[in-house]
Tab-separated table of C-alpha atoms in Angstrom:
chain	number	residue	atom	x	y	z
A	657	MET	CA	282.270	-12.215	234.590
A	658	SER	CA	279.816	-10.548	232.185
A	659	ALA	CA	276.189	-9.918	233.173
A	660	PRO	CA	274.816	-12.781	230.979
A	661	ALA	CA	277.463	-15.154	232.346
A	662	GLN	CA	276.553	-14.156	235.922
A	663	LEU	CA	272.880	-14.857	235.150
A	664	VAL	CA	273.725	-18.305	233.739
A	665	ALA	CA	275.868	-19.084	236.791
A	666	ARG	CA	273.095	-18.038	239.203
A	667	THR	CA	270.504	-20.011	237.234
A	668	ARG	CA	272.713	-23.110	237.185
A	669	ALA	CA	273.337	-22.778	240.936
A	670	GLY	CA	269.611	-22.502	241.589
A	671	VAL	CA	268.877	-25.596	239.529
A	672	ALA	CA	271.679	-27.459	241.336
A	673	GLU	CA	270.162	-26.618	244.735
A	674	ARG	CA	266.732	-27.852	243.658
A	675	LEU	CA	268.252	-31.055	242.278
A	676	ALA	CA	270.204	-31.541	245.522
A	677	LEU	CA	266.955	-31.242	247.503
A	678	SER	CA	265.373	-33.855	245.249
A	679	ALA	CA	268.448	-36.092	245.684
A	680	ALA	CA	268.046	-35.820	249.451
A	681	THR	CA	264.413	-36.961	249.245
A	682	PRO	CA	264.451	-40.776	249.423
A	683	GLU	CA	260.724	-41.249	248.825
A	684	GLY	CA	258.452	-39.492	246.374
A	685	ALA	CA	254.906	-38.228	246.402
A	686	HIS	CA	253.527	-40.949	244.133
A	687	THR	CA	255.543	-44.193	244.120
A	688	ALA	CA	257.537	-45.970	246.830
A	689	THR	CA	261.087	-46.782	245.772
A	690	SER	CA	260.607	-50.413	246.785
A	691	GLU	CA	257.756	-50.727	244.277
A	692	VAL	CA	259.829	-49.801	241.234
A	693	PRO	CA	261.655	-53.121	240.581
A	694	GLY	CA	258.347	-54.992	240.776
A	695	TRP	CA	256.705	-52.442	238.483
A	696	LEU	CA	259.482	-52.936	235.919
A	697	ASP	CA	259.141	-56.704	236.233
A	698	LEU	CA	255.373	-56.439	235.685
A	699	HIS	CA	255.965	-54.600	232.401
A	700	ARG	CA	258.579	-57.177	231.469
A	701	ARG	CA	256.181	-60.079	232.033
A	702	SER	CA	253.093	-58.432	230.583
A	703	GLY	CA	254.910	-57.235	227.480
A	704	GLY	CA	255.561	-60.731	226.208
A	705	THR	CA	258.569	-59.553	224.221
A	706	VAL	CA	260.701	-62.242	222.598
A	707	VAL	CA	264.179	-61.439	221.246
A	708	ARG	CA	265.733	-64.113	219.036
A	709	ARG	CA	269.078	-64.306	217.316
A	710	ILE	CA	268.623	-64.766	213.594
A	711	PRO	CA	270.958	-65.141	210.609
A	712	PHE	CA	271.622	-62.035	208.543
A	713	ALA	CA	269.438	-63.542	205.823
A	714	GLY	CA	266.495	-63.280	208.233
A	715	LEU	CA	266.752	-59.487	208.481
A	716	ASP	CA	263.759	-57.662	207.026
A	717	SER	CA	264.719	-54.607	204.911
A	718	TRP	CA	268.378	-54.862	205.988
A	719	SER	CA	271.114	-56.110	203.666
A	720	PHE	CA	274.822	-55.943	202.899
A	721	ALA	CA	275.501	-53.395	200.154
A	722	PRO	CA	276.992	-55.182	197.122
A	723	ASP	CA	279.740	-52.578	196.581
A	724	THR	CA	280.949	-51.953	200.178
A	725	GLY	CA	279.527	-54.776	202.235
A	726	ASN	CA	278.082	-52.165	204.618
A	727	LEU	CA	275.004	-53.327	206.494
A	728	ARG	CA	272.170	-50.891	205.800
A	729	HIS	CA	268.378	-50.423	205.898
A	730	SER	CA	266.505	-50.160	202.603
A	731	SER	CA	264.954	-46.829	203.663
A	732	GLY	CA	268.363	-45.226	204.139
A	733	ARG	CA	267.294	-44.316	207.694
A	734	PHE	CA	268.138	-45.596	211.180
A	735	PHE	CA	271.853	-46.528	211.015
A	736	THR	CA	274.493	-48.425	209.063
A	737	VAL	CA	277.270	-50.779	210.114
A	738	GLU	CA	280.463	-49.834	208.307
A	739	GLY	CA	284.191	-50.339	208.655
A	740	LEU	CA	286.518	-48.020	210.595
A	741	HIS	CA	290.272	-47.620	210.124
A	742	VAL	CA	292.108	-45.943	213.030
A	743	VAL	CA	295.775	-44.950	212.982
A	744	THR	CA	297.726	-43.495	215.918
A	745	PRO	CA	301.515	-43.198	216.356
A	746	GLN	CA	301.396	-46.194	218.709
A	747	THR	CA	298.969	-48.540	216.987
A	748	GLU	CA	296.573	-49.171	214.123
A	749	TRP	CA	293.386	-51.179	213.840
A	750	GLN	CA	290.239	-51.805	211.805
A	751	GLN	CA	286.790	-52.717	213.085
A	752	PRO	CA	283.058	-52.567	212.360
A	753	ILE	CA	281.281	-49.508	213.762
A	754	ILE	CA	277.731	-48.141	213.867
A	755	VAL	CA	277.217	-44.944	211.879
A	756	GLN	CA	274.163	-42.983	212.993
A	757	SER	CA	274.577	-39.326	212.161
A	758	GLU	CA	271.169	-38.142	213.310
A	759	ILE	CA	270.949	-36.605	216.779
A	760	GLY	CA	268.377	-38.189	219.064
A	761	ILE	CA	266.609	-36.790	222.118
A	762	LEU	CA	267.144	-38.171	225.601
A	763	GLY	CA	264.741	-36.113	227.671
A	764	ILE	CA	263.395	-36.240	231.225
A	765	LEU	CA	260.363	-34.225	232.297
A	766	ALA	CA	260.603	-32.608	235.745
A	767	LYS	CA	257.787	-31.267	237.908
A	768	GLU	CA	257.505	-30.114	241.498
A	769	PHE	CA	255.264	-31.998	243.907
A	770	ASP	CA	255.148	-30.699	247.472
A	771	GLY	CA	258.067	-28.418	246.649
A	772	ILE	CA	260.322	-31.287	245.491
A	773	LEU	CA	261.384	-31.941	241.909
A	774	HIS	CA	260.167	-35.272	240.573
A	775	PHE	CA	261.152	-36.839	237.261
A	776	LEU	CA	258.859	-38.708	234.879
A	777	MET	CA	260.598	-42.013	234.215
A	778	GLN	CA	259.565	-44.722	231.777
A	779	ALA	CA	259.529	-48.514	231.944
A	780	LYS	CA	261.044	-49.045	228.506
A	781	MET	CA	261.826	-52.224	226.632
A	782	GLU	CA	265.095	-52.348	224.704
A	783	PRO	CA	265.983	-55.596	222.894
A	784	GLY	CA	269.622	-55.545	223.971
A	785	ASN	CA	268.930	-55.189	227.696
A	786	PRO	CA	269.671	-58.481	229.484
A	787	ASN	CA	266.395	-58.059	231.396
A	788	LEU	CA	264.593	-56.209	228.559
A	789	VAL	CA	262.805	-53.504	230.624
A	790	GLN	CA	264.677	-50.808	232.535
A	791	LEU	CA	263.999	-47.353	233.957
A	792	SER	CA	264.455	-44.894	231.119
A	793	PRO	CA	264.050	-41.176	230.341
A	794	THR	CA	260.605	-39.788	229.540
A	795	VAL	CA	261.646	-39.559	225.894
A	796	GLN	CA	264.348	-41.705	224.343
A	797	ALA	CA	264.147	-41.473	220.591
A	798	THR	CA	266.252	-41.066	217.491
A	799	ARG	CA	265.085	-38.687	214.778
A	800	SER	CA	264.015	-41.714	212.732
A	801	ASN	CA	261.846	-42.813	215.673
A	802	TYR	CA	260.148	-39.528	216.373
A	803	THR	CA	259.601	-38.707	212.692
A	804	GLN	CA	258.014	-42.179	212.484
A	805	ALA	CA	260.270	-43.561	209.750
A	806	HIS	CA	259.285	-47.005	211.071
A	807	GLY	CA	255.605	-46.271	210.320
A	808	GLY	CA	254.650	-46.778	213.960
A	809	SER	CA	252.934	-44.647	216.576
A	810	GLY	CA	254.202	-41.321	217.906
A	811	VAL	CA	256.543	-40.801	220.874
A	812	LYS	CA	254.718	-39.811	224.052
A	813	TYR	CA	255.672	-36.449	225.637
A	814	LEU	CA	257.910	-35.542	222.672
A	815	GLU	CA	256.257	-32.118	222.321
A	816	HIS	CA	257.809	-30.949	225.610
A	817	PHE	CA	261.335	-31.317	224.195
A	818	LEU	CA	261.034	-30.042	220.638
A	819	ALA	CA	260.600	-26.335	221.467
A	820	PRO	CA	260.599	-25.733	225.230
A	821	ARG	CA	260.641	-22.227	226.660
A	822	ARG	CA	264.083	-21.211	227.867
A	823	GLU	CA	262.997	-20.925	231.493
A	824	GLN	CA	261.727	-24.530	231.413
A	825	VAL	CA	265.099	-26.044	230.483
A	826	LEU	CA	267.116	-27.276	233.477
A	827	THR	CA	269.839	-28.861	231.366
A	828	ASP	CA	270.439	-29.218	227.622
A	829	VAL	CA	273.714	-30.505	226.205
A	830	LEU	CA	274.913	-32.659	223.298
A	831	GLN	CA	276.749	-35.677	224.657
A	832	SER	CA	278.788	-38.345	222.939
A	833	GLU	CA	277.938	-42.023	223.010
A	834	HIS	CA	280.224	-45.086	223.064
A	835	GLY	CA	283.253	-44.141	220.998
A	836	ALA	CA	284.326	-47.762	220.570
A	837	TRP	CA	281.067	-48.775	218.869
A	838	PHE	CA	279.543	-45.554	217.460
A	839	PHE	CA	281.156	-43.238	214.914
A	840	ARG	CA	280.831	-39.664	216.193
A	841	LYS	CA	277.400	-40.326	217.660
A	842	ARG	CA	275.761	-37.634	219.785
A	843	ASN	CA	272.443	-37.264	221.562
A	844	ARG	CA	270.730	-34.241	223.057
A	845	ASN	CA	270.494	-34.709	226.839
A	846	MET	CA	267.671	-32.618	228.315
A	847	ILE	CA	265.734	-32.039	231.520
A	848	VAL	CA	262.667	-29.863	230.969
A	849	GLU	CA	260.451	-28.642	233.790
A	850	VAL	CA	256.681	-28.367	233.463
A	851	ASP	CA	254.219	-26.725	235.841
A	852	GLY	CA	250.855	-27.657	234.369
A	853	ASP	CA	248.990	-30.924	234.499
A	854	VAL	CA	250.775	-33.759	232.725
A	855	PRO	CA	248.847	-36.988	232.066
A	856	VAL	CA	250.747	-40.030	233.310
A	857	HIS	CA	250.444	-42.721	230.669
A	858	ASP	CA	250.822	-46.413	231.383
A	859	GLY	CA	254.492	-47.274	231.774
A	860	PHE	CA	255.505	-43.950	233.374
A	861	ARG	CA	256.070	-42.934	237.025
A	862	TRP	CA	257.145	-39.761	238.842
A	863	LEU	CA	260.248	-40.325	241.031
A	864	THR	CA	262.556	-38.041	242.998
A	865	LEU	CA	266.248	-37.954	242.243
A	866	GLY	CA	266.828	-39.573	245.639
A	867	GLN	CA	264.716	-42.529	244.567
A	868	ILE	CA	266.622	-42.860	241.289
A	869	LEU	CA	269.945	-42.742	243.155
A	870	ARG	CA	268.806	-45.609	245.356
A	871	LEU	CA	267.756	-47.577	242.280
A	872	LEU	CA	271.190	-46.939	240.753
A	873	ARG	CA	272.540	-49.233	243.468
A	874	LEU	CA	270.661	-52.145	241.903
A	875	ASP	CA	271.918	-54.184	238.949
A	876	ASN	CA	270.370	-53.400	235.548
A	877	VAL	CA	267.538	-51.171	236.762
A	878	VAL	CA	268.385	-47.657	235.491
A	879	ASN	CA	269.318	-47.620	231.822
A	880	MET	CA	272.261	-45.851	230.217
A	881	ASP	CA	270.209	-43.059	228.695
A	882	ALA	CA	268.732	-42.065	232.047
A	883	ARG	CA	272.181	-42.164	233.651
A	884	THR	CA	273.755	-39.839	231.097
A	885	VAL	CA	270.921	-37.286	231.296
A	886	LEU	CA	271.127	-37.125	235.086
A	887	ALA	CA	274.918	-36.835	235.003
A	888	SER	CA	274.658	-33.812	232.707
A	889	ALA	CA	272.574	-31.887	235.243
A	890	PRO	CA	274.278	-29.311	237.492
A	891	ALA	CA	275.394	-30.247	241.012
A	892	VAL	CA	276.063	-28.049	244.019
A	893	ALA	CA	279.794	-27.270	244.172
A	894	ALA	CA	280.969	-28.400	247.607
A	895	GLU	CA	284.733	-28.547	247.156
A	896	THR	CA	286.947	-25.780	248.478
A	897	LYS	CA	290.251	-26.941	247.069
A	898	ALA	CA	291.322	-29.246	244.252
A	899	LEU	CA	294.749	-30.570	243.334
A	900	SER	CA	294.465	-28.647	240.062
A	901	SER	CA	292.612	-25.414	239.400
A	902	ASP	CA	289.918	-25.439	236.738
A	903	SER	CA	292.207	-23.563	234.352
A	904	ASP	CA	295.063	-26.013	234.953
A	905	LEU	CA	292.710	-28.940	234.381
A	906	LEU	CA	291.534	-27.464	231.081
A	907	ALA	CA	295.122	-26.795	230.025
A	908	TRP	CA	296.071	-30.413	230.776
A	909	PHE	CA	293.045	-31.751	228.887
A	910	THR	CA	293.696	-29.517	225.875
A	911	GLY	CA	297.283	-30.742	225.872
A	912	GLU	CA	296.076	-34.352	225.892
A	913	ARG	CA	293.841	-33.699	222.905
A	914	ALA	CA	296.698	-32.005	221.073
A	915	ARG	CA	299.318	-34.673	221.745
A	916	HIS	CA	297.188	-37.559	220.456
A	917	ASP	CA	297.358	-37.824	216.683
A	918	VAL	CA	294.315	-39.967	215.919
A	919	ARG	CA	293.304	-40.500	212.313
A	920	ALA	CA	289.994	-42.300	211.899
A	921	ARG	CA	288.202	-42.848	208.616
A	922	LEU	CA	285.273	-44.927	207.502
A	923	MET	CA	285.941	-47.748	205.064
A	924	PRO	CA	283.951	-50.566	203.453
A	925	LEU	CA	282.890	-53.179	205.986
A	926	ARG	CA	283.834	-55.965	203.572
A	927	ASP	CA	287.492	-54.814	203.540
A	928	ILE	CA	288.322	-54.614	207.275
A	929	ALA	CA	291.317	-56.727	208.207
A	930	GLY	CA	291.176	-59.346	210.961
A	931	TRP	CA	287.393	-59.790	210.782
A	932	HIS	CA	285.291	-62.305	208.912
A	933	THR	CA	281.595	-62.526	208.044
A	934	ASP	CA	279.500	-65.671	208.114
A	935	GLU	CA	275.731	-66.160	208.046
A	936	HIS	CA	275.325	-65.242	211.739
A	937	ALA	CA	278.010	-62.696	212.675
A	938	VAL	CA	280.797	-60.349	211.722
A	939	SER	CA	283.524	-61.223	214.208
A	940	ARG	CA	287.247	-61.343	214.823
A	941	ALA	CA	289.125	-64.523	214.042
A	942	ASP	CA	290.499	-64.587	217.619
A	943	GLY	CA	287.045	-64.078	219.157
A	944	ARG	CA	288.001	-60.927	221.053
A	945	PHE	CA	286.187	-57.619	221.666
A	946	PHE	CA	282.739	-57.885	220.031
A	947	ARG	CA	280.699	-59.213	217.124
A	948	VAL	CA	277.963	-57.823	214.886
A	949	ALA	CA	274.904	-60.064	214.976
A	950	ALA	CA	271.213	-59.883	214.038
A	951	VAL	CA	268.069	-60.183	216.156
A	952	SER	CA	264.312	-60.420	215.706
A	953	VAL	CA	262.098	-58.574	218.215
A	954	GLU	CA	258.481	-59.720	218.632
A	955	GLY	CA	255.716	-58.371	220.882
A	956	ALA	CA	257.703	-55.261	221.763
A	957	GLY	CA	254.882	-53.003	222.946
A	958	ARG	CA	256.812	-50.093	221.440
A	959	GLU	CA	256.054	-47.618	218.615
A	960	VAL	CA	256.048	-50.726	216.397
A	961	ALA	CA	255.196	-54.212	217.667
A	962	GLY	CA	258.105	-56.043	216.050
A	963	TRP	CA	261.166	-55.642	213.876
A	964	THR	CA	264.548	-57.072	212.964
A	965	GLN	CA	267.893	-55.299	213.235
A	966	PRO	CA	271.674	-55.700	213.371
A	967	ILE	CA	273.164	-55.348	216.857
A	968	ILE	CA	276.620	-55.249	218.457
A	969	GLU	CA	277.361	-57.904	221.077
A	970	PRO	CA	280.496	-57.721	223.266
A	971	VAL	CA	282.170	-61.013	224.062
A	972	GLU	CA	282.166	-60.541	227.838
A	973	ARG	CA	281.196	-58.256	230.703
A	974	GLY	CA	283.436	-55.215	231.111
A	975	VAL	CA	284.939	-53.446	234.117
A	976	VAL	CA	284.526	-49.674	234.470
A	977	GLY	CA	285.902	-47.986	237.540
A	978	PHE	CA	287.094	-44.772	239.136
A	979	ALA	CA	289.927	-44.841	241.656
A	980	CYS	CA	289.186	-42.308	244.378
A	981	ARG	CA	291.374	-40.616	246.995
A	982	VAL	CA	291.015	-37.708	249.386
A	983	PHE	CA	293.492	-34.831	249.132
A	984	ASP	CA	293.354	-32.056	251.756
A	985	GLY	CA	289.916	-33.280	252.799
A	986	VAL	CA	288.515	-33.137	249.255
A	987	PRO	CA	287.521	-36.317	247.337
A	988	HIS	CA	289.127	-36.764	243.910
A	989	VAL	CA	288.800	-39.406	241.198
A	990	LEU	CA	291.480	-40.424	238.721
A	991	ALA	CA	290.301	-39.605	235.192
A	992	HIS	CA	291.846	-40.972	232.005
A	993	ALA	CA	292.160	-38.998	228.756
A	994	ARG	CA	291.041	-41.927	226.621
A	995	VAL	CA	291.332	-42.375	222.862
A	996	GLU	CA	288.413	-44.080	221.126
A	997	GLY	CA	288.148	-44.394	217.368
A	998	GLY	CA	284.597	-43.083	217.165
A	999	PHE	CA	285.116	-39.849	219.122
A	1000	LEU	CA	284.555	-36.574	217.303
A	1001	ASP	CA	287.630	-35.232	219.142
A	1002	THR	CA	290.694	-37.306	219.861
A	1003	VAL	CA	290.029	-38.024	223.557
A	1004	GLU	CA	287.389	-37.637	226.245
A	1005	LEU	CA	287.698	-38.002	230.001
A	1006	ALA	CA	287.013	-41.603	230.951
A	1007	PRO	CA	287.100	-43.579	234.198
A	1008	THR	CA	290.438	-44.813	235.529
A	1009	VAL	CA	289.739	-48.255	234.053
A	1010	GLN	CA	287.407	-49.095	231.171
A	1011	CYS	CA	287.939	-52.460	229.511
A	1012	VAL	CA	286.951	-56.097	229.139
A	1013	PRO	CA	289.731	-57.822	231.126
A	1014	SER	CA	289.695	-61.025	229.061
A	1015	ASN	CA	290.688	-59.048	225.957
A	1016	TYR	CA	294.044	-58.347	227.606
A	1017	ALA	CA	294.617	-61.698	229.308
A	1018	PRO	CA	297.131	-62.939	226.665
A	1019	LEU	CA	299.236	-59.769	226.926
A	1020	PRO	CA	302.231	-59.150	229.186
A	1021	ALA	CA	301.626	-57.104	232.346
A	1022	GLU	CA	303.110	-53.919	230.867
A	1023	ASP	CA	300.545	-53.989	228.028
A	1024	ARG	CA	297.516	-54.433	230.298
A	1025	PRO	CA	295.430	-51.345	231.153
A	1026	PRO	CA	297.016	-49.340	233.992
A	1027	PHE	CA	295.334	-49.694	237.389
A	1028	LEU	CA	293.238	-52.675	236.283
A	1029	ASP	CA	294.548	-54.826	239.145
A	1030	ALA	CA	293.655	-52.095	241.642
A	1031	MET	CA	290.046	-52.421	240.483
A	1032	LEU	CA	289.906	-56.209	240.244
A	1033	ASN	CA	291.766	-56.946	243.493
A	1034	ALA	CA	290.309	-54.241	245.751
A	1035	SER	CA	289.336	-55.432	249.223
A	1036	PRO	CA	285.586	-55.135	249.935
A	1037	ASP	CA	286.089	-52.391	252.528
A	1038	ARG	CA	287.595	-50.134	249.829
A	1039	VAL	CA	284.767	-50.557	247.326
A	1040	ARG	CA	282.477	-47.525	247.631
A	1041	TYR	CA	280.211	-48.500	244.747
A	1042	ALA	CA	279.769	-51.726	242.778
A	1043	THR	CA	276.810	-52.275	240.456
A	1044	VAL	CA	276.281	-53.977	237.103
A	1045	HIS	CA	274.806	-51.666	234.471
A	1046	SER	CA	273.983	-52.465	230.868
A	1047	GLU	CA	274.910	-50.135	228.043
A	1048	GLU	CA	272.602	-48.758	225.339
A	1049	GLY	CA	270.023	-51.496	224.779
A	1050	GLY	CA	268.817	-50.328	221.386
A	1051	ARG	CA	272.091	-51.044	219.593
A	1052	PHE	CA	274.052	-53.363	221.946
A	1053	LEU	CA	273.102	-56.884	223.015
A	1054	ASN	CA	273.840	-57.995	226.593
A	1055	ALA	CA	276.483	-55.283	226.904
A	1056	GLU	CA	277.112	-55.150	230.643
A	1057	SER	CA	279.875	-53.656	232.755
A	1058	ARG	CA	280.587	-53.833	236.459
A	1059	TYR	CA	280.798	-50.195	237.532
A	1060	LEU	CA	283.092	-49.515	240.469
A	1061	ILE	CA	284.301	-46.677	242.668
A	1062	VAL	CA	287.300	-47.905	244.642
A	1063	GLU	CA	289.216	-46.132	247.387
A	1064	THR	CA	292.939	-46.390	246.635
A	1065	ASP	CA	296.221	-45.138	248.095
A	1066	GLU	CA	299.599	-43.735	247.086
A	1067	ALA	CA	301.004	-47.194	246.388
A	1068	THR	CA	298.352	-48.078	243.810
A	1069	THR	CA	297.415	-44.646	242.396
A	1070	PRO	CA	300.135	-42.030	243.020
A	1071	THR	CA	299.459	-38.343	243.539
A	1072	GLN	CA	301.504	-37.742	240.395
A	1073	PRO	CA	299.868	-40.208	237.990
A	1074	PRO	CA	301.353	-41.368	234.687
A	1075	PRO	CA	300.773	-39.392	231.474
A	1076	GLY	CA	297.182	-39.423	230.340
A	1077	TYR	CA	295.743	-39.498	233.863
A	1078	HIS	CA	294.672	-36.624	236.108
A	1079	TRP	CA	293.044	-36.243	239.520
A	1080	VAL	CA	289.770	-34.294	239.338
A	1081	THR	CA	287.066	-33.507	241.877
A	1082	PRO	CA	283.449	-34.576	241.379
A	1083	GLY	CA	282.568	-30.886	241.018
A	1084	GLN	CA	285.111	-30.415	238.240
A	1085	LEU	CA	283.821	-33.493	236.444
A	1086	ASN	CA	280.247	-32.225	236.736
A	1087	TRP	CA	281.336	-28.812	235.417
A	1088	LEU	CA	282.932	-30.443	232.367
A	1089	ALA	CA	279.915	-32.717	231.814
A	1090	ALA	CA	277.799	-29.615	231.259
A	1091	HIS	CA	279.665	-29.210	227.955
A	1092	SER	CA	279.859	-31.425	224.886
A	1093	ARG	CA	282.605	-34.003	224.304
A	1094	TYR	CA	284.492	-33.644	227.576
A	1095	VAL	CA	283.257	-36.586	229.685
A	1096	ASN	CA	282.575	-39.948	228.068
A	1097	VAL	CA	279.411	-41.963	228.595
A	1098	GLN	CA	280.981	-44.469	231.004
A	1099	ALA	CA	282.351	-41.680	233.205
A	1100	ARG	CA	278.948	-40.015	233.131
A	1101	THR	CA	277.349	-43.185	234.524
A	1102	LEU	CA	279.701	-43.036	237.518
A	1103	LEU	CA	279.269	-39.274	237.805
A	1104	ALA	CA	275.529	-39.819	238.308
A	1105	VAL	CA	276.275	-41.711	241.551
A	1106	LEU	CA	279.621	-40.202	242.507
A	1107	ASP	CA	278.545	-37.749	245.182
A	1108	ALA	CA	276.283	-40.237	246.938
A	1109	ALA	CA	278.921	-42.998	246.750
A	1110	LEU	CA	281.698	-40.839	248.177
A	1111	ARG	CA	279.435	-39.658	250.984
A	1112	GLY	CA	278.420	-43.253	251.658
A	1113	SER	CA	274.747	-42.535	251.034
A	1114	GLY	CA	272.206	-43.685	248.499
A	1115	ALA	CA	272.179	-47.313	249.559
A	1116	PRO	CA	268.895	-49.135	249.122
């Protein structure tokens, strides 16, 4: 290993040890964990935010382009809803998809109190959240937001993330977002440490990682953006032996990317097959998967007080789960090299199961997602983690999934899994999550809680 690489490895290890100490600290220096749900509820009630479904004609400054039918903002900023055509050797489909090429910042400020890292978390309203207000990163903003394309106020604490000193940065990586609903969308996931005085504005609290892990056991408390940032941070490597070496794992994953011939191109929204547009939604004729709708947001208490926007709404709650087993005393999870039409590369590592079960109900058993029954029919004593989390609330409406970690056995998840699946350790998954486009956003949510769940800790 070269001298710079050794320095990076030592630095990463040091950060991992400090994060592990914070994870082992169940109460912080400023706020009791038990107070956080009530604090979020207070902001929810005091905000007075009202989200209403509206017809497309009620959108302000949004319209369908006359030539393509794409749904766009008059400023040319924010995002568009366009059509996507995906072709693989096995299948072909068309769908609406959000196109948002600008890279946003998902950033968490860190600071030591009494020798323990704390993280400045925000009570943030997002219109798509089923309960509106959830625990969010310090900064969660697209470029359009923080350059104030909406004409609103500035983003608090943004200055800490635009040009931090190198020694302040604990983690910094571009990560993908939902490949089924975003076209090649990425955000910059950052944790930046500060040592000076930082004013704590209304709607922000310092919490330890241990407190956040406990809150991740509660339904719809910690939002997706906070989960992905925390999952991208380094963890202490505890495993001594894995079924596959790191080099073998990379070789398998590279082979998976190479063997999948995925051709995805944008197309006019008005021309996508199997979908129809009426005054309230763009949806499939059979009612499956999701729809594009429109909402009005009033009394938001955000950079702007109110707005209208298009939004994607799934038809039902999803199921996202890792199967886990122990091999030679080392916990492993079964990862899936999953194709999604919006990925920049062909596949990313996903959980064992990631789907909305009702979408596959009409299909024969052989066409249902592998291992789905192992997730749905697991006995309670085998469920190591089960929590409902919502997805990105700025672009998705009531998009919830039940996140699971389920202990399985040879009969349900064999040591030699079928093509496209591979056993990995939590440490290997964390190592890959430190790099762009390896671990998808759903797997990163489970990675954020994986160590605590497999050790049986982190319960509220």
